[in-house]
Amino acid sequence: MIGTVIKSTGSWYLVRNHADSQLYRCRLRGKFKNKGLKVSNPIAVGDEVTMELEGGEGHAVITEIATRRNYIIRRSTHKAHHAHIVASNLDQAFLVVTLASPRTSFGFIDRFLVTAEAYQIPTTLLFNKSDLYDQEAQKYLKQVMGLYSQIGYPGISCSAHTGEGIPEIQALLKDKTTLLSGHSGVGKSTLINVLVPDLDLKTTEISAFSDKGVHTTTFAEMFEVEPGTYLIDTPGIKELGVVEMKREEISHYFPEMRERLNQCKYNNCLHVNEPGCAIQAAVKAGKIALPRYESYLSLLQDEDSHR
């Protein structure tokens, strides 16, 4: 049987069978190697797997993982030198951002975008809690949205309370598998409740499988919005340590830098203090936004993502 992993508790996996949509509670058979990638979770939500029936009704064992089309990955918070695959096989990602209560830093936004860019996952920024913004904050919101849309990242101003932006988000979700991510407290759960009607029913169906007493807050979960439309919710991410990236590659994942790379005097330019650097010149000329360049430098120095 072939199915998609829709939830994981680390030791057990909930898999929806493609043939009849039935849920199977699965365990892993043996150890799975992730092509030299050191990961804390061998299987992620969104993975397509092969399974065989085992034990009681609704129980199966995962025997094989299909090659992943793409994934969002971050540094593991529990295991040193390990990565954690947030979710795989995505059509797009939505990053929920708030400019207040709490404020999402540019550093965090840019780290997420760089990771998505590395795996060619189109990303839309959802600027949530717009109902809390006064006139001045609304003006700032327009500036930030303008900064990102200019370099190819569309933004939607939204509010789960007033309904602003919800129809646009629903239209973008249709017939796709979408990852929804963001810091804790940005209102992801409230947004999901608006976007996925009957969510309580879906959560009950899924949590019935989970081991009692197992905290599943570190794992993603996939919901079916409607047939063919899936939303993957992730727990609030505090930090997003970037992995699998060489220092000299980082600038390739900033679209506004990528288009200027061949203009630098030196091929191996890191855009810090080298002479004849097109990137530094563009920053000075205001053609590359300073917060984006600062995010780049922070990534280069491998600093904590919340700075």
Short mmCIF file of C-alpha atoms in Angstrom, two decimals:
data_model
loop_
_atom_site.label_atom_id
_atom_site.label_comp_id
_atom_site.label_asym_id
_atom_site.label_seq_id
_atom_site.Cartn_x
_atom_site.Cartn_y
_atom_site.Cartn_z
CA MET A 1 0.00 0.00 0.00
CA ILE A 2 1.16 3.52 -0.74
CA GLY A 3 0.18 6.48 1.40
CA THR A 4 1.14 9.93 2.69
CA VAL A 5 2.38 10.61 6.22
CA ILE A 6 -0.02 13.09 7.80
CA LYS A 7 1.26 13.06 11.39
CA SER A 8 4.24 11.83 13.38
CA THR A 9 4.94 11.48 17.08
CA GLY A 10 8.52 10.46 16.51
CA SER A 11 7.95 6.76 17.08
CA TRP A 12 4.57 6.25 15.39
CA TYR A 13 3.31 7.66 12.12
CA LEU A 14 -0.21 8.23 10.87
CA VAL A 15 -0.47 7.44 7.15
CA ARG A 16 -3.43 8.09 4.84
CA ASN A 17 -3.71 5.31 2.26
CA HIS A 18 -3.99 6.70 -1.30
CA ALA A 19 -6.38 3.97 -2.45
CA ASP A 20 -9.20 4.41 0.09
CA SER A 21 -8.13 7.35 2.33
CA GLN A 22 -8.11 5.04 5.35
CA LEU A 23 -5.76 5.97 8.20
CA TYR A 24 -3.09 3.51 9.31
CA ARG A 25 -1.01 3.69 12.45
CA CYS A 26 2.49 2.77 11.34
CA ARG A 27 5.89 2.09 12.75
CA LEU A 28 9.22 1.99 10.91
CA ARG A 29 10.88 -1.20 9.80
CA GLY A 30 14.62 -0.97 10.46
CA LYS A 31 16.72 2.15 10.08
CA PHE A 32 16.32 4.55 7.21
CA LYS A 33 19.27 6.41 5.78
CA ASN A 34 18.62 9.90 4.46
CA LYS A 35 21.41 10.05 1.86
CA GLY A 36 24.11 11.21 4.23
CA LEU A 37 21.78 13.73 5.85
CA LYS A 38 21.90 13.56 9.66
CA VAL A 39 18.30 14.04 10.69
CA SER A 40 16.49 13.66 13.99
CA ASN A 41 13.37 12.45 12.15
CA PRO A 42 13.86 9.84 9.39
CA ILE A 43 10.28 10.34 8.18
CA ALA A 44 8.48 13.67 7.83
CA VAL A 45 4.90 14.77 7.29
CA GLY A 46 4.29 14.90 3.53
CA ASP A 47 6.51 11.88 2.83
CA GLU A 48 5.09 9.28 0.45
CA VAL A 49 5.68 5.82 1.88
CA THR A 50 5.09 2.15 1.11
CA MET A 51 3.53 0.16 3.97
CA GLU A 52 2.49 -3.40 4.75
CA LEU A 53 -0.26 -4.52 7.10
CA GLU A 54 0.95 -5.71 10.47
CA GLY A 55 -0.74 -6.67 13.74
CA GLY A 56 -4.29 -5.49 14.44
CA GLU A 57 -6.68 -3.64 12.20
CA GLY A 58 -5.42 -0.26 11.05
CA HIS A 59 -1.81 -1.11 11.94
CA ALA A 60 0.98 -1.25 9.36
CA VAL A 61 4.74 -1.05 9.00
CA ILE A 62 6.55 1.44 6.74
CA THR A 63 8.99 -0.38 4.48
CA GLU A 64 10.08 2.32 2.06
CA ILE A 65 10.17 6.12 1.61
CA ALA A 66 9.80 7.57 -1.89
CA THR A 67 12.36 10.17 -3.00
CA ARG A 68 11.36 13.60 -1.72
CA ARG A 69 10.57 16.29 -4.28
CA ASN A 70 11.65 18.98 -1.81
CA TYR A 71 11.49 19.78 1.90
CA ILE A 72 11.84 22.51 4.48
CA ILE A 73 14.63 21.67 6.90
CA ARG A 74 16.06 23.35 10.01
CA ARG A 75 18.69 22.67 12.60
CA SER A 76 17.48 20.21 15.25
CA THR A 77 16.84 21.81 18.63
CA HIS A 78 17.42 18.50 20.44
CA LYS A 79 20.34 16.79 18.72
CA ALA A 80 23.65 18.54 18.08
CA HIS A 81 24.85 18.43 14.45
CA HIS A 82 21.48 17.02 13.34
CA ALA A 83 18.78 18.55 11.17
CA HIS A 84 15.00 18.26 11.46
CA ILE A 85 12.85 17.94 8.34
CA VAL A 86 9.80 20.12 8.98
CA ALA A 87 7.75 18.76 6.04
CA SER A 88 8.28 17.42 2.52
CA ASN A 89 6.77 17.31 -0.99
CA LEU A 90 5.37 20.83 -0.87
CA ASP A 91 3.81 22.91 -3.64
CA GLN A 92 4.23 26.13 -1.68
CA ALA A 93 4.79 27.64 1.77
CA PHE A 94 3.02 30.39 3.70
CA LEU A 95 5.00 32.17 6.40
CA VAL A 96 2.76 33.86 8.96
CA VAL A 97 4.36 37.13 10.04
CA THR A 98 3.30 39.74 12.60
CA LEU A 99 4.75 43.24 12.85
CA ALA A 100 3.56 43.51 16.47
CA SER A 101 2.35 41.24 19.30
CA PRO A 102 4.86 39.54 18.74
CA ARG A 103 7.11 41.17 16.13
CA THR A 104 8.63 38.77 13.61
CA SER A 105 12.25 39.77 12.92
CA PHE A 106 13.58 40.29 9.40
CA GLY A 107 16.27 37.75 10.29
CA PHE A 108 13.68 35.02 10.85
CA ILE A 109 11.68 35.89 7.71
CA ASP A 110 14.82 35.88 5.57
CA ARG A 111 16.14 32.60 6.97
CA PHE A 112 12.84 30.94 6.12
CA LEU A 113 12.87 32.44 2.61
CA VAL A 114 16.47 31.35 2.02
CA THR A 115 15.60 27.77 3.05
CA ALA A 116 12.51 27.76 0.80
CA GLU A 117 14.55 29.28 -2.06
CA ALA A 118 17.21 26.55 -1.69
CA TYR A 119 14.56 23.86 -2.31
CA GLN A 120 12.57 25.90 -4.87
CA ILE A 121 9.45 26.20 -2.75
CA PRO A 122 7.41 29.33 -3.69
CA THR A 123 6.58 31.32 -0.56
CA THR A 124 3.88 33.86 0.27
CA LEU A 125 4.10 36.03 3.39
CA LEU A 126 0.88 36.30 5.40
CA PHE A 127 0.97 39.51 7.44
CA ASN A 128 -1.47 38.55 10.17
CA LYS A 129 -3.36 40.50 12.89
CA SER A 130 -3.89 43.49 10.57
CA ASP A 131 -6.91 44.42 12.73
CA LEU A 132 -4.47 45.47 15.50
CA TYR A 133 -2.58 48.00 13.34
CA ASP A 134 -3.13 51.75 13.66
CA GLN A 135 -2.54 54.15 10.77
CA GLU A 136 1.21 54.34 11.35
CA ALA A 137 1.56 50.54 11.59
CA GLN A 138 -0.50 50.15 8.39
CA LYS A 139 1.94 52.48 6.63
CA TYR A 140 4.89 50.42 7.87
CA LEU A 141 3.12 47.21 6.80
CA LYS A 142 2.81 48.57 3.24
CA GLN A 143 6.55 49.36 3.22
CA VAL A 144 7.53 45.87 4.40
CA MET A 145 5.12 44.19 1.96
CA GLY A 146 6.56 46.38 -0.82
CA LEU A 147 10.13 45.42 0.11
CA TYR A 148 9.36 41.70 -0.25
CA SER A 149 6.99 41.83 -3.25
CA GLN A 150 9.68 43.77 -5.16
CA ILE A 151 12.05 40.78 -4.88
CA GLY A 152 9.40 38.21 -5.76
CA TYR A 153 7.69 37.29 -2.47
CA PRO A 154 3.99 38.21 -2.55
CA GLY A 155 2.39 39.29 0.71
CA ILE A 156 -1.21 39.24 1.94
CA SER A 157 -2.43 41.44 4.77
CA CYS A 158 -4.87 39.30 6.75
CA SER A 159 -6.89 38.93 9.92
CA ALA A 160 -8.73 35.85 11.15
CA HIS A 161 -10.99 38.19 13.17
CA THR A 162 -12.15 40.55 10.43
CA GLY A 163 -11.81 38.08 7.53
CA GLU A 164 -9.43 40.39 5.63
CA GLY A 165 -7.30 38.42 3.15
CA ILE A 166 -9.01 35.08 3.89
CA PRO A 167 -10.62 34.65 0.41
CA GLU A 168 -7.23 35.32 -1.28
CA ILE A 169 -5.50 32.77 0.95
CA GLN A 170 -8.21 30.16 0.29
CA ALA A 171 -7.86 30.72 -3.47
CA LEU A 172 -4.08 30.17 -3.24
CA LEU A 173 -4.52 26.97 -1.20
CA LYS A 174 -6.74 25.26 -3.78
CA ASP A 175 -5.44 21.95 -5.19
CA LYS A 176 -2.04 22.35 -3.53
CA THR A 177 -0.08 21.03 -0.56
CA THR A 178 0.90 24.05 1.51
CA LEU A 179 3.14 24.39 4.53
CA LEU A 180 2.03 27.00 7.08
CA SER A 181 4.80 28.17 9.38
CA GLY A 182 5.76 30.98 11.73
CA HIS A 183 6.80 31.93 15.26
CA SER A 184 4.62 30.97 18.25
CA GLY A 185 1.97 33.59 18.94
CA VAL A 186 1.54 34.86 15.37
CA GLY A 187 -2.02 33.48 15.23
CA LYS A 188 -1.46 30.41 13.06
CA SER A 189 -4.02 28.27 14.91
CA THR A 190 -6.73 30.93 14.64
CA LEU A 191 -5.99 31.31 10.92
CA ILE A 192 -6.15 27.55 10.38
CA ASN A 193 -9.51 27.36 12.17
CA VAL A 194 -10.88 29.89 9.68
CA LEU A 195 -9.23 28.24 6.65
CA VAL A 196 -10.16 24.65 7.56
CA PRO A 197 -13.81 24.45 8.62
CA ASP A 198 -14.68 21.34 10.71
CA LEU A 199 -11.10 21.33 11.97
CA ASP A 200 -12.24 19.95 15.34
CA LEU A 201 -13.57 16.85 13.60
CA LYS A 202 -10.35 16.40 11.66
CA THR A 203 -8.22 16.86 14.78
CA THR A 204 -10.30 14.35 16.72
CA GLU A 205 -9.88 11.79 13.95
CA ILE A 206 -6.12 12.30 13.97
CA SER A 207 -5.55 12.55 17.73
CA ALA A 208 -7.48 9.34 18.31
CA PHE A 209 -4.42 7.58 16.89
CA SER A 210 -1.82 9.35 19.04
CA ASP A 211 -0.26 7.72 22.07
CA LYS A 212 -1.75 9.07 25.27
CA GLY A 213 0.65 11.38 27.04
CA VAL A 214 2.88 11.84 24.00
CA HIS A 215 3.58 15.51 23.32
CA THR A 216 3.42 16.02 19.59
CA THR A 217 4.12 19.74 19.59
CA THR A 218 7.47 19.37 17.83
CA PHE A 219 5.94 17.70 14.78
CA ALA A 220 3.97 18.95 11.83
CA GLU A 221 0.46 17.77 10.95
CA MET A 222 -1.39 17.63 7.62
CA PHE A 223 -5.07 18.54 7.24
CA GLU A 224 -7.29 18.01 4.23
CA VAL A 225 -9.02 21.31 3.52
CA GLU A 226 -11.02 19.69 0.69
CA PRO A 227 -10.20 16.84 -1.71
CA GLY A 228 -6.83 17.61 -3.33
CA THR A 229 -6.10 20.57 -1.03
CA TYR A 230 -3.83 19.99 1.96
CA LEU A 231 -2.49 22.29 4.65
CA ILE A 232 0.48 21.30 6.82
CA ASP A 233 0.56 23.03 10.17
CA THR A 234 3.89 23.30 11.96
CA PRO A 235 4.52 24.07 15.63
CA GLY A 236 5.73 27.59 16.37
CA ILE A 237 9.40 27.81 15.40
CA LYS A 238 11.59 29.86 17.75
CA GLU A 239 14.75 29.68 15.64
CA LEU A 240 15.46 28.49 12.16
CA GLY A 241 19.05 27.28 11.95
CA VAL A 242 19.95 26.91 8.28
CA VAL A 243 21.57 23.62 7.25
CA GLU A 244 23.07 22.08 4.10
CA MET A 245 24.37 25.44 2.90
CA LYS A 246 27.93 26.50 2.11
CA ARG A 247 28.93 30.10 2.90
CA GLU A 248 29.68 30.90 -0.73
CA GLU A 249 26.21 29.64 -1.79
CA ILE A 250 24.12 31.75 0.60
CA SER A 251 23.93 34.81 -1.68
CA HIS A 252 22.47 32.59 -4.45
CA TYR A 253 19.30 32.24 -2.37
CA PHE A 254 18.69 36.00 -2.16
CA PRO A 255 16.99 36.77 -5.52
CA GLU A 256 18.12 40.42 -5.52
CA MET A 257 21.74 39.32 -4.96
CA ARG A 258 21.60 36.40 -7.36
CA GLU A 259 20.86 38.68 -10.33
CA ARG A 260 24.01 40.74 -9.57
CA LEU A 261 26.52 37.99 -8.75
CA ASN A 262 28.26 38.04 -12.13
CA GLN A 263 28.88 41.77 -11.72
CA CYS A 264 31.33 41.34 -8.81
CA LYS A 265 35.03 41.79 -9.56
CA TYR A 266 35.95 38.44 -7.98
CA ASN A 267 34.22 35.10 -8.61
CA ASN A 268 34.56 33.99 -4.99
CA CYS A 269 33.28 37.32 -3.58
CA LEU A 270 31.47 36.92 -0.23
CA HIS A 271 30.11 40.52 -0.45
CA VAL A 272 31.53 41.63 2.90
CA ASN A 273 34.46 44.00 2.22
CA GLU A 274 35.90 42.85 -1.10
CA PRO A 275 36.79 45.55 -3.67
CA GLY A 276 34.57 45.84 -6.74
CA CYS A 277 31.61 44.08 -5.07
CA ALA A 278 28.32 44.70 -6.91
CA ILE A 279 26.23 43.64 -3.89
CA GLN A 280 27.79 46.17 -1.50
CA ALA A 281 27.41 48.84 -4.18
CA ALA A 282 23.70 47.96 -4.59
CA VAL A 283 23.18 48.17 -0.80
CA LYS A 284 24.82 51.63 -0.70
CA ALA A 285 22.67 52.74 -3.65
CA GLY A 286 19.50 51.56 -1.86
CA LYS A 287 18.81 48.92 -4.52
CA ILE A 288 19.16 46.08 -2.00
CA ALA A 289 17.33 46.69 1.29
CA LEU A 290 19.65 47.04 4.28
CA PRO A 291 17.66 44.57 6.50
CA ARG A 292 18.05 41.92 3.78
CA TYR A 293 21.80 42.52 3.57
CA GLU A 294 22.04 42.34 7.39
CA SER A 295 20.19 39.01 7.28
CA TYR A 296 22.71 37.81 4.71
CA LEU A 297 25.65 38.80 6.95
CA SER A 298 24.00 37.09 9.94
CA LEU A 299 23.64 33.89 7.89
CA LEU A 300 27.23 34.17 6.76
CA GLN A 301 28.37 34.43 10.38
CA ASP A 302 25.92 31.66 11.36
CA GLU A 303 24.32 33.76 14.08
CA ASP A 304 21.10 32.89 15.88
CA SER A 305 18.12 33.39 13.63
CA HIS A 306 16.11 35.59 15.99
CA ARG A 307 18.65 38.42 15.82
#
